[in-house]
XYZ file of N, CA and C in Angstrom:
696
model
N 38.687 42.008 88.913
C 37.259 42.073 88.571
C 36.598 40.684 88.661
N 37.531 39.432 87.937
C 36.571 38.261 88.302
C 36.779 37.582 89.673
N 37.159 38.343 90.615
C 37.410 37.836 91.961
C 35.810 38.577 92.405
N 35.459 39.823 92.229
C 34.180 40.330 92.271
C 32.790 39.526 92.275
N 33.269 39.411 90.500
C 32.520 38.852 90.036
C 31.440 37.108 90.873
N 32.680 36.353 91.441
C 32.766 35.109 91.935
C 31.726 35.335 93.358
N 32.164 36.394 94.092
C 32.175 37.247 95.067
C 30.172 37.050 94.769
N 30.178 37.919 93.728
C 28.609 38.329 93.769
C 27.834 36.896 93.741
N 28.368 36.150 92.546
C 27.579 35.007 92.052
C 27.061 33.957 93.727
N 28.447 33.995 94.451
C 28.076 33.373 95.909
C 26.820 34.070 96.545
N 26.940 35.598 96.676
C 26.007 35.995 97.602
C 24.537 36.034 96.908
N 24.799 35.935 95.577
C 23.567 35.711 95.235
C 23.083 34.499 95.402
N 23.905 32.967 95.374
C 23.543 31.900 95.642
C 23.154 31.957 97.204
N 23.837 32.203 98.135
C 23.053 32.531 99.406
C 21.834 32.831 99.158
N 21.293 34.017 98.860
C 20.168 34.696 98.753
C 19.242 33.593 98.040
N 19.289 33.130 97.000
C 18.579 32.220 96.345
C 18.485 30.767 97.215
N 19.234 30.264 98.585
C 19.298 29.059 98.690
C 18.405 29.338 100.196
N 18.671 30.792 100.700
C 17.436 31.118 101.621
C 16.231 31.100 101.655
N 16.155 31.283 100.156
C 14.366 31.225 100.032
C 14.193 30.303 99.476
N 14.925 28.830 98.985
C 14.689 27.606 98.768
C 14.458 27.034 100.020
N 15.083 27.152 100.690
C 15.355 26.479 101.918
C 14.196 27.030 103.106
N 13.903 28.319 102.569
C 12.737 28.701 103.604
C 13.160 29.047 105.088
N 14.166 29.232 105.056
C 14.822 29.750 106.645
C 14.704 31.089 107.203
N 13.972 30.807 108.216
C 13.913 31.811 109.265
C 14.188 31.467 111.000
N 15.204 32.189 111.214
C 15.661 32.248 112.333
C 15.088 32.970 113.417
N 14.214 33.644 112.850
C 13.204 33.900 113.945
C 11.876 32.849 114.298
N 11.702 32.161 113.229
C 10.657 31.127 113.616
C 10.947 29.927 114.648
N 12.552 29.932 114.653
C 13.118 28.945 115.420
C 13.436 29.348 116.915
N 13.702 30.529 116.845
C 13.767 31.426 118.081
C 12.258 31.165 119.234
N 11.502 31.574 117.930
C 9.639 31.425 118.671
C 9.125 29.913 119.100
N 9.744 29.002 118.412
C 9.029 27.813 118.616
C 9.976 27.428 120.109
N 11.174 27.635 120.208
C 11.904 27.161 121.205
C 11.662 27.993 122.590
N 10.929 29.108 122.265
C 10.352 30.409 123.773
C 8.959 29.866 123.686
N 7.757 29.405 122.995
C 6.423 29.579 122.888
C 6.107 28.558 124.347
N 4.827 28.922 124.716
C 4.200 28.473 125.911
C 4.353 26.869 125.879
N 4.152 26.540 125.039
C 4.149 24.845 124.237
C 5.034 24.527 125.141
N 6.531 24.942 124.413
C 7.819 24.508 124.586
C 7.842 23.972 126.399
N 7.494 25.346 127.223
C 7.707 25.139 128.429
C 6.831 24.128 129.098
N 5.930 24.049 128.423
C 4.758 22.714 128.831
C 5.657 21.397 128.424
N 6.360 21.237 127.614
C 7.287 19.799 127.627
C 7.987 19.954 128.034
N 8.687 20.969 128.498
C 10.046 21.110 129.361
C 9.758 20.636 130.493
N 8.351 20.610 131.478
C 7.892 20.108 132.931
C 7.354 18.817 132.303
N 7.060 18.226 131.025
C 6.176 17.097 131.070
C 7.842 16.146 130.848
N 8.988 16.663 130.806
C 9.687 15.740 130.346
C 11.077 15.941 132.103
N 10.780 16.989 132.926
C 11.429 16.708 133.933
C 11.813 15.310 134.642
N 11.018 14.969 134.358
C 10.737 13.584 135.460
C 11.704 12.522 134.538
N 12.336 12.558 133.202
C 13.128 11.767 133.009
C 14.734 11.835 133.277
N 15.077 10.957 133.568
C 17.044 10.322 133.761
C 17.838 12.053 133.426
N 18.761 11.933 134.160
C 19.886 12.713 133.468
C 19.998 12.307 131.951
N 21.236 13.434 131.744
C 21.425 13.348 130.340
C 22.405 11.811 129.644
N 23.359 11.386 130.601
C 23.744 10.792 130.729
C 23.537 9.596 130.663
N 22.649 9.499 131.490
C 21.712 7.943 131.565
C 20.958 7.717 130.425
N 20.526 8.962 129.731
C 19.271 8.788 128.367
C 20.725 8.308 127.410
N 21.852 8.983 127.665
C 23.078 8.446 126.761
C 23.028 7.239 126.413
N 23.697 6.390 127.617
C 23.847 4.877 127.978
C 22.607 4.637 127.140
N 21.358 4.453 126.820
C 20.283 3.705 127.223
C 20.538 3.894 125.312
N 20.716 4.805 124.619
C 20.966 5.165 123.312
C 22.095 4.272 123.171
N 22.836 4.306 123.476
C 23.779 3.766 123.004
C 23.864 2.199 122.941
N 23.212 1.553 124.366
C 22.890 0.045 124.432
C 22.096 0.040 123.216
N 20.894 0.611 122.979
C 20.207 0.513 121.754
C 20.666 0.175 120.714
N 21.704 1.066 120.669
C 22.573 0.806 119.059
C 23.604 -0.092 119.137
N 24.102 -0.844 120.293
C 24.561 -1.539 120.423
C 26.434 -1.201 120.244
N 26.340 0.004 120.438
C 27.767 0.755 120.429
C 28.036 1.562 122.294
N 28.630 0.487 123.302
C 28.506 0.965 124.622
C 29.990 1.100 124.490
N 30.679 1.004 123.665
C 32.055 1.354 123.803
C 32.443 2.783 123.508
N 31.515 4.054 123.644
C 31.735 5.427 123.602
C 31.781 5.538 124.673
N 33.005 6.470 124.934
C 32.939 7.349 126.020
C 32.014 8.270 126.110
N 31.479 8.635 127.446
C 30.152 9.858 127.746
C 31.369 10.238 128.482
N 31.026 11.690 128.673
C 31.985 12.884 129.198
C 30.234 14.375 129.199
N 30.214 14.235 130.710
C 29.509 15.822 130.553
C 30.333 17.366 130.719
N 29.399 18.008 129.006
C 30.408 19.239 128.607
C 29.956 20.292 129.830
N 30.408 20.170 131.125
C 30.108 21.329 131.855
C 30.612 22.548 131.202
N 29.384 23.475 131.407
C 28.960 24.546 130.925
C 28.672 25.381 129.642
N 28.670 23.860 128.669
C 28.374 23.863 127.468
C 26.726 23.668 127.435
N 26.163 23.935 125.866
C 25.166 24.026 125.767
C 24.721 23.119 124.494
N 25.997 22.396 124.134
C 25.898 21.851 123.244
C 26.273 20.555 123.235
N 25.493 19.392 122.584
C 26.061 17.881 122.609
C 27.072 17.992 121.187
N 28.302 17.023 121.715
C 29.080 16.928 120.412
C 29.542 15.063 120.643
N 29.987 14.673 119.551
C 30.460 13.466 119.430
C 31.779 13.364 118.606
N 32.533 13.242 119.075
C 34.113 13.330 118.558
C 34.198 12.088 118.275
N 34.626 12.037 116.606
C 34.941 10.521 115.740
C 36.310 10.306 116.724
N 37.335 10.763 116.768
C 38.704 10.636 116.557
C 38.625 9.834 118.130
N 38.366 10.694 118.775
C 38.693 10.022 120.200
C 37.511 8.617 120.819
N 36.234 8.845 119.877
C 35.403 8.034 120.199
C 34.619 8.909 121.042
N 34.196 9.627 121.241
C 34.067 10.419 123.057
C 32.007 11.218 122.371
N 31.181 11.379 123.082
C 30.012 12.029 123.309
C 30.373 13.143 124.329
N 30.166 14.130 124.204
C 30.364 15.455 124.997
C 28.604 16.140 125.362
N 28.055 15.545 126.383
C 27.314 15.774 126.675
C 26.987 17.334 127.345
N 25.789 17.846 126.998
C 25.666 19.437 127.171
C 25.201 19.325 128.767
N 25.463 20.203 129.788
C 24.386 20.409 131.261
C 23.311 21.047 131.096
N 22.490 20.382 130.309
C 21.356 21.118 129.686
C 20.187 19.921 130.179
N 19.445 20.214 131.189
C 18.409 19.197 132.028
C 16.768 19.470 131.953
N 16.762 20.677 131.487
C 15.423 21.660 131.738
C 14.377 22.104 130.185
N 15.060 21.142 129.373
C 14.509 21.663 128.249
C 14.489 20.216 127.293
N 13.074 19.521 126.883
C 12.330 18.375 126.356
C 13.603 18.295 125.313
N 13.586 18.892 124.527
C 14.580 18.923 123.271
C 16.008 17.833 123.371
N 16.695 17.597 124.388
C 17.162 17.018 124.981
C 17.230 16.010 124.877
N 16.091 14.973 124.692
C 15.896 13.653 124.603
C 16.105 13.242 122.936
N 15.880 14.048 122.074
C 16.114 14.067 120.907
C 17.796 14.427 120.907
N 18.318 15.749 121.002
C 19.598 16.011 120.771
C 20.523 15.150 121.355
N 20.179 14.444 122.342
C 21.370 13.025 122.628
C 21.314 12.285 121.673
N 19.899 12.057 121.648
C 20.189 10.833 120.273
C 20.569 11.117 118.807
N 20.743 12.050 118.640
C 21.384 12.925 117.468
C 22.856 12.421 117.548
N 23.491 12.527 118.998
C 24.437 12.498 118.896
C 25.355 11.066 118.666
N 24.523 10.101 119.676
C 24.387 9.059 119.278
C 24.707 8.405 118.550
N 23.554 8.815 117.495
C 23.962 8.363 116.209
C 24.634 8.221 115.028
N 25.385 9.834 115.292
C 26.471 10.189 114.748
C 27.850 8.928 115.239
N 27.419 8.444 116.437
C 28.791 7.418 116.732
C 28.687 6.393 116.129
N 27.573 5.603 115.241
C 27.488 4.426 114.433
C 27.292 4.609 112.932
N 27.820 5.847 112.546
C 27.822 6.106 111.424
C 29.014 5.831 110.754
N 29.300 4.984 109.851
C 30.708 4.422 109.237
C 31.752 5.267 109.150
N 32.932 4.234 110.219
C 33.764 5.448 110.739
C 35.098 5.742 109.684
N 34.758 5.391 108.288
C 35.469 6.087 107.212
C 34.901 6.819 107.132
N 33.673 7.195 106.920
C 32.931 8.731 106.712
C 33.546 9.528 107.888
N 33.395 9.199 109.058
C 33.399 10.014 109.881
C 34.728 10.301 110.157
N 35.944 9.527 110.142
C 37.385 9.652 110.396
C 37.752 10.535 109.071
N 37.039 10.395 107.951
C 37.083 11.311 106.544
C 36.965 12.745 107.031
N 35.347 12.583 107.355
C 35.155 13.976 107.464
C 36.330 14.933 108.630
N 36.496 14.232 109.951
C 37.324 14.907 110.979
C 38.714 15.297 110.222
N 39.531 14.393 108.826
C 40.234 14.967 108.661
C 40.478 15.951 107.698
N 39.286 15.766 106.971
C 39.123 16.754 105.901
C 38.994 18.093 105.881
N 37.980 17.968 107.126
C 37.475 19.123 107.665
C 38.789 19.994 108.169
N 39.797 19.129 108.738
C 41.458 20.467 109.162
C 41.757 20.774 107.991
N 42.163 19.322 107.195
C 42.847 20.277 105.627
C 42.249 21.211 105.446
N 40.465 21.297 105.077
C 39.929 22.232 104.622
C 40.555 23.597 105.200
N 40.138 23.488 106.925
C 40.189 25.100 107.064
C 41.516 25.480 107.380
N 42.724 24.473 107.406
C 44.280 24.867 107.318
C 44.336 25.897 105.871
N 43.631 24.957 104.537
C 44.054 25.139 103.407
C 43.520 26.720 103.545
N 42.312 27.196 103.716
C 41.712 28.447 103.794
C 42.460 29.279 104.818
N 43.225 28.933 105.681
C 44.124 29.734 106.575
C 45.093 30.593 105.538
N 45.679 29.260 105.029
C 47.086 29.507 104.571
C 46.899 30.342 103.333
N 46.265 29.933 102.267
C 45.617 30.941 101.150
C 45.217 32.181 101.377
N 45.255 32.655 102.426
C 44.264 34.004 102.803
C 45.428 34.356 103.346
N 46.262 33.601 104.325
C 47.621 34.702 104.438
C 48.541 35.102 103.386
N 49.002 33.783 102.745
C 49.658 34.111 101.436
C 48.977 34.945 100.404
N 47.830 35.545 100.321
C 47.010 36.178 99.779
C 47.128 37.901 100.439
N 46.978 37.770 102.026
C 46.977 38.618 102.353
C 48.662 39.495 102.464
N 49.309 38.873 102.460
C 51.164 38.832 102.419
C 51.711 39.557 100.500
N 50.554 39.000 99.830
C 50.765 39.369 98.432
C 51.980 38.553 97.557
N 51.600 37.159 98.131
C 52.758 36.211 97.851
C 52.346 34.414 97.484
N 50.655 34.960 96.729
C 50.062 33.592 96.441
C 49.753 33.972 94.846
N 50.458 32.789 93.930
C 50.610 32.637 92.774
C 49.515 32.242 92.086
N 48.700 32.623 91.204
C 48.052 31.752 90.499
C 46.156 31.854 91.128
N 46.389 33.091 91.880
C 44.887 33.101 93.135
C 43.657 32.714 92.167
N 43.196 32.499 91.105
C 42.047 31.655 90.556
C 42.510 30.516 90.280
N 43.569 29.807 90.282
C 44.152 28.410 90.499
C 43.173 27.959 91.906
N 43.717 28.902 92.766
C 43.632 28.530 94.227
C 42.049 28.883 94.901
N 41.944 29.539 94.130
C 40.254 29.870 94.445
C 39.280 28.962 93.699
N 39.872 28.427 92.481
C 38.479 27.430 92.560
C 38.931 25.989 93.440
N 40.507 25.636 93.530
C 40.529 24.546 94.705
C 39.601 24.779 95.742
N 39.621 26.135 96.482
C 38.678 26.288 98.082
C 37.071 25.998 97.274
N 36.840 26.540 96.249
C 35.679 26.396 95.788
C 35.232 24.985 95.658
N 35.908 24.073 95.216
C 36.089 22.615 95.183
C 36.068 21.720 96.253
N 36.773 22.170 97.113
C 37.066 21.469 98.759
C 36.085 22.037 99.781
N 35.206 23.359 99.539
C 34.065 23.886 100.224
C 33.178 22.773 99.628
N 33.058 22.623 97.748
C 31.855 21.736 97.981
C 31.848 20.570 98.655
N 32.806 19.833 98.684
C 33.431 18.244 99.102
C 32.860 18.211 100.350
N 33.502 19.306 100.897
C 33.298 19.746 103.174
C 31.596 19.414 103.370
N 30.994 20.256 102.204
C 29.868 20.528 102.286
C 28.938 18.926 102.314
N 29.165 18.397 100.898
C 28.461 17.158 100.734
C 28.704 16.030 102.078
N 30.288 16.148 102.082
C 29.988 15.042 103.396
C 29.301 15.441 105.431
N 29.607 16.984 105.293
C 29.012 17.347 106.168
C 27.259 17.160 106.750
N 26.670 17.987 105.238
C 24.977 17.481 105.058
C 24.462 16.016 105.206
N 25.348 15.094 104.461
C 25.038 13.994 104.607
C 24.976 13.506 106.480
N 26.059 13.571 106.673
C 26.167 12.721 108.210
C 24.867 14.004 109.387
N 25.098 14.868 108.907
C 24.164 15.592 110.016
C 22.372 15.639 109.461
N 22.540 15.094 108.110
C 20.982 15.022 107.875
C 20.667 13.686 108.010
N 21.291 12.743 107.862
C 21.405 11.129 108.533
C 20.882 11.010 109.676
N 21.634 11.629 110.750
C 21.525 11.732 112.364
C 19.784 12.876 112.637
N 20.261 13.725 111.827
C 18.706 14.488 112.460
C 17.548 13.847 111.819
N 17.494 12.601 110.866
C 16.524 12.279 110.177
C 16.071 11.207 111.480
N 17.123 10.607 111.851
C 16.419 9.134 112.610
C 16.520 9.447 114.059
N 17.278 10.485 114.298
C 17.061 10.767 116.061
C 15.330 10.608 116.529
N 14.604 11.737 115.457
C 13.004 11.216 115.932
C 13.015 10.157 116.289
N 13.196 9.285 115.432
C 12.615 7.988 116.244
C 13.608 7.212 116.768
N 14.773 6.953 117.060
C 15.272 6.792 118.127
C 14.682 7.503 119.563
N 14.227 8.782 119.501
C 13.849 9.571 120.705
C 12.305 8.490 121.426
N 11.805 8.212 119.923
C 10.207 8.076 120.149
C 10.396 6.633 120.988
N 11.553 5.871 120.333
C 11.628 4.367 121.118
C 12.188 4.702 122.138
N 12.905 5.491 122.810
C 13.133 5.947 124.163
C 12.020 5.878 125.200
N 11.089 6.938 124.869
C 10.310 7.039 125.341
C 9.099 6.177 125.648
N 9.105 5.337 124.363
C 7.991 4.362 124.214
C 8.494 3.419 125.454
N 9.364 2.927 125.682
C 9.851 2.006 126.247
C 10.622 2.137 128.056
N 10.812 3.223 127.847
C 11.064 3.493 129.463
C 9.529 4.161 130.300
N 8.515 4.689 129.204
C 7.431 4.585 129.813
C 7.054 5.489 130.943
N 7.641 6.917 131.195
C 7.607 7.851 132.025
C 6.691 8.585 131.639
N 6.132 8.647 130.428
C 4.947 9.245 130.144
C 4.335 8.968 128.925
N 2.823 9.167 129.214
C 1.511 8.557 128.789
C 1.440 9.048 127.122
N 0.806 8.359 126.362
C 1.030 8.093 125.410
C 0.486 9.245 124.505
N -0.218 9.734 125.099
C -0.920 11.192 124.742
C 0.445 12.223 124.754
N 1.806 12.352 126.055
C 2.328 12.665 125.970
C 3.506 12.678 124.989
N 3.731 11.701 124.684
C 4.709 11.065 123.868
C 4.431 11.842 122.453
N 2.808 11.903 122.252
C 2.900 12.009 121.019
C 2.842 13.648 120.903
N 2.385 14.268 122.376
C 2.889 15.949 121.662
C 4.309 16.266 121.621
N 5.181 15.338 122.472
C 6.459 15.270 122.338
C 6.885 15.399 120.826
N 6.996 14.187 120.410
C 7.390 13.579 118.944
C 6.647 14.943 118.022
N 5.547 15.281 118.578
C 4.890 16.325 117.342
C 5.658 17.273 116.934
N 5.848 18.226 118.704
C 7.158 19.106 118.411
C 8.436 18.821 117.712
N 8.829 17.410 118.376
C 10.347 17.323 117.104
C 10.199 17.150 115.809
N 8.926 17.088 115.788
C 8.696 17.122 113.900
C 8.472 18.725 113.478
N 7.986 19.258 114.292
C 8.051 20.807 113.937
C 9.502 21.424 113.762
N 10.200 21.218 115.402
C 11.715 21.494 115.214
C 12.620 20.812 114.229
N 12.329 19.758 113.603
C 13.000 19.293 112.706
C 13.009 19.543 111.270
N 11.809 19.987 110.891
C 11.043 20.582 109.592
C 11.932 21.741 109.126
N 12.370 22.711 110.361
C 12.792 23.776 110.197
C 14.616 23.792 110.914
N 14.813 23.045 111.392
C 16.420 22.640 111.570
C 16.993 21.865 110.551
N 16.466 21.287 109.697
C 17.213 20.207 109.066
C 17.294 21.395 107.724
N 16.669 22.316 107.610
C 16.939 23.222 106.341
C 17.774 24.306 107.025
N 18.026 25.121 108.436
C 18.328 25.682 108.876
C 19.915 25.372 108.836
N 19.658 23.721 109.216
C 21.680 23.821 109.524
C 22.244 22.740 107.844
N 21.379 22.983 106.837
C 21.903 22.800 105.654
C 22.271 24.016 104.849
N 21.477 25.520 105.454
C 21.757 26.458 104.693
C 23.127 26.923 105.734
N 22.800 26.373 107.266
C 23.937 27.485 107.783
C 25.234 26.735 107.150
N 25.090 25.504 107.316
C 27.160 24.745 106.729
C 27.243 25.723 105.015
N 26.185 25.819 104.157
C 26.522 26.637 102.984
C 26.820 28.009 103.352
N 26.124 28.942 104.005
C 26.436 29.682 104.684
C 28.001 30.281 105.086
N 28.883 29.064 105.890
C 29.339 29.167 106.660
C 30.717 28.912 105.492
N 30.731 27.853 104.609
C 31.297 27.884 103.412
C 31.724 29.206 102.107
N 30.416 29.478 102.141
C 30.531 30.467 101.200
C 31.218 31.732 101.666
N 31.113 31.860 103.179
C 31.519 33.119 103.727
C 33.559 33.291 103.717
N 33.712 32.192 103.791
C 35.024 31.533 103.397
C 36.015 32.476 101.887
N 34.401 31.806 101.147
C 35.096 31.805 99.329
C 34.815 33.627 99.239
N 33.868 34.109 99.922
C 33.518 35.848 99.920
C 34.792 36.222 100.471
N 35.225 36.072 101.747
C 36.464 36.274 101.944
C 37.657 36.972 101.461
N 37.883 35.429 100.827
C 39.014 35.317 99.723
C 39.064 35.914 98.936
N 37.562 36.067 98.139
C 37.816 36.926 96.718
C 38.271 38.186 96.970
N 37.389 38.782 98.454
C 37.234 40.206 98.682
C 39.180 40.358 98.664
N 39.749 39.915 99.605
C 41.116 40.124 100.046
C 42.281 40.582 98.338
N 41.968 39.037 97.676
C 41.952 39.167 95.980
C 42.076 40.300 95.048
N 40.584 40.825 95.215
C 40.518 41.731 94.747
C 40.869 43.303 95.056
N 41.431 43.249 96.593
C 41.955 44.555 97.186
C 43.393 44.322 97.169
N 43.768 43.423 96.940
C 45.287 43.585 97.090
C 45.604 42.947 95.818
């Protein structure tokens, strides 16, 4: 029953952290299809590969010792602490771009105890949630509210250092993006600034979007567990 119980209190914290947070995934859907969007997608053609906007980020920050690697047929930029490495998306056709490199970017000059922390924390974490849920599911884990408030404990930990480094990076990419632009000078200043406008729109509503999804994505973890818990 108090595996239930735990069970509810999460999904009700979901529910309550949605409408703090104000997330809608359809508003993000619309702003990224609306007529707008495709009007910066042609006003921003005319700049560098993805690659080159890399380099030019990275001289900035004065960190040229990352490897760039393009993620063919990915859609997503990533930056791997461990290896040092930027995994650039083949994504050329869409303004957004000039911002999400430098997202990534920046994630590479972010103190690499945080970041060598988080890469290893982050396996314990989801080893530890492997192994608990089999020994759980096997009917051969001792003590399962011992072990359920540890995941409860190590979800929040995952959580705090996760938000931090990705609300860090999405806070200052704007303007990393804006000195990009200011300075290579491919477009007029009128442009620049409906540019920057939009990433303040997309950012308004991403920076609450991917703080509820990592809780989200956590909690769905600890629902899990209890559920398994409480059936067996």
């Amino acid at each position: 029953m108090e595996y239930i119980i735990v069970a509810i209190i999460v999904i009700i914290s979901l529910i309550i952290a949605k409408s703090i947070f104000g997330v809608n995934f359809k508003e993000i859907k619309e702003i990224a299809e609306c007529e707008k969007s495709k009007e910066l997608d042609e006003l921003t053609e005319k700049y560098p590969d993805n690659k080159e906007i890399c380099k030019w980020y990275l001289k900035k920050l004065k960190n040229e010792s990352v490897i760039i690697e393009e993620n063919v047929g990915k859609e997503n930029c990533l930056y791997i602490a461990v290896t040092n490495k930027i995994l650039i998306a083949n994504v050329r056709d869409s303004y957004t771009r000039i911002q999400t490199i430098a997202h990534e970017c920046l994630h590479s000059v972010q103190g690499k105890k945080i970041l060598m922390s988080n890469f290893v924390f982050s396996n314990i974490y989801l080893l530890y949630f492997a192994l608990i849920l089999v020994l759980a599911i096997f009917k051969i884990l001792p003590y399962k509210m011992l072990f359920l408030g540890i995941l409860i404990f190590l979800s929040m930990l995952y959580l705090l250092i996760r938000n931090y480094l990705e609300n860090d990076a999405m806070t200052k990419a704007r303007y990393l993006a804006r000195d990009y632009m200011d300075e290579v000078q491919l477009s007029t200043k009128e442009e620049i600034e409906e540019i920057v406008s939009e990433f303040d729109k997309i950012n308004l509503i991403g920076i609450r979007a991917t703080n509820y999804q990592l809780f989200l994505n956590v909690s769905i973890k600890i629902i899990i567990f209890c559920i398994i818990c409480a059936i067996l």
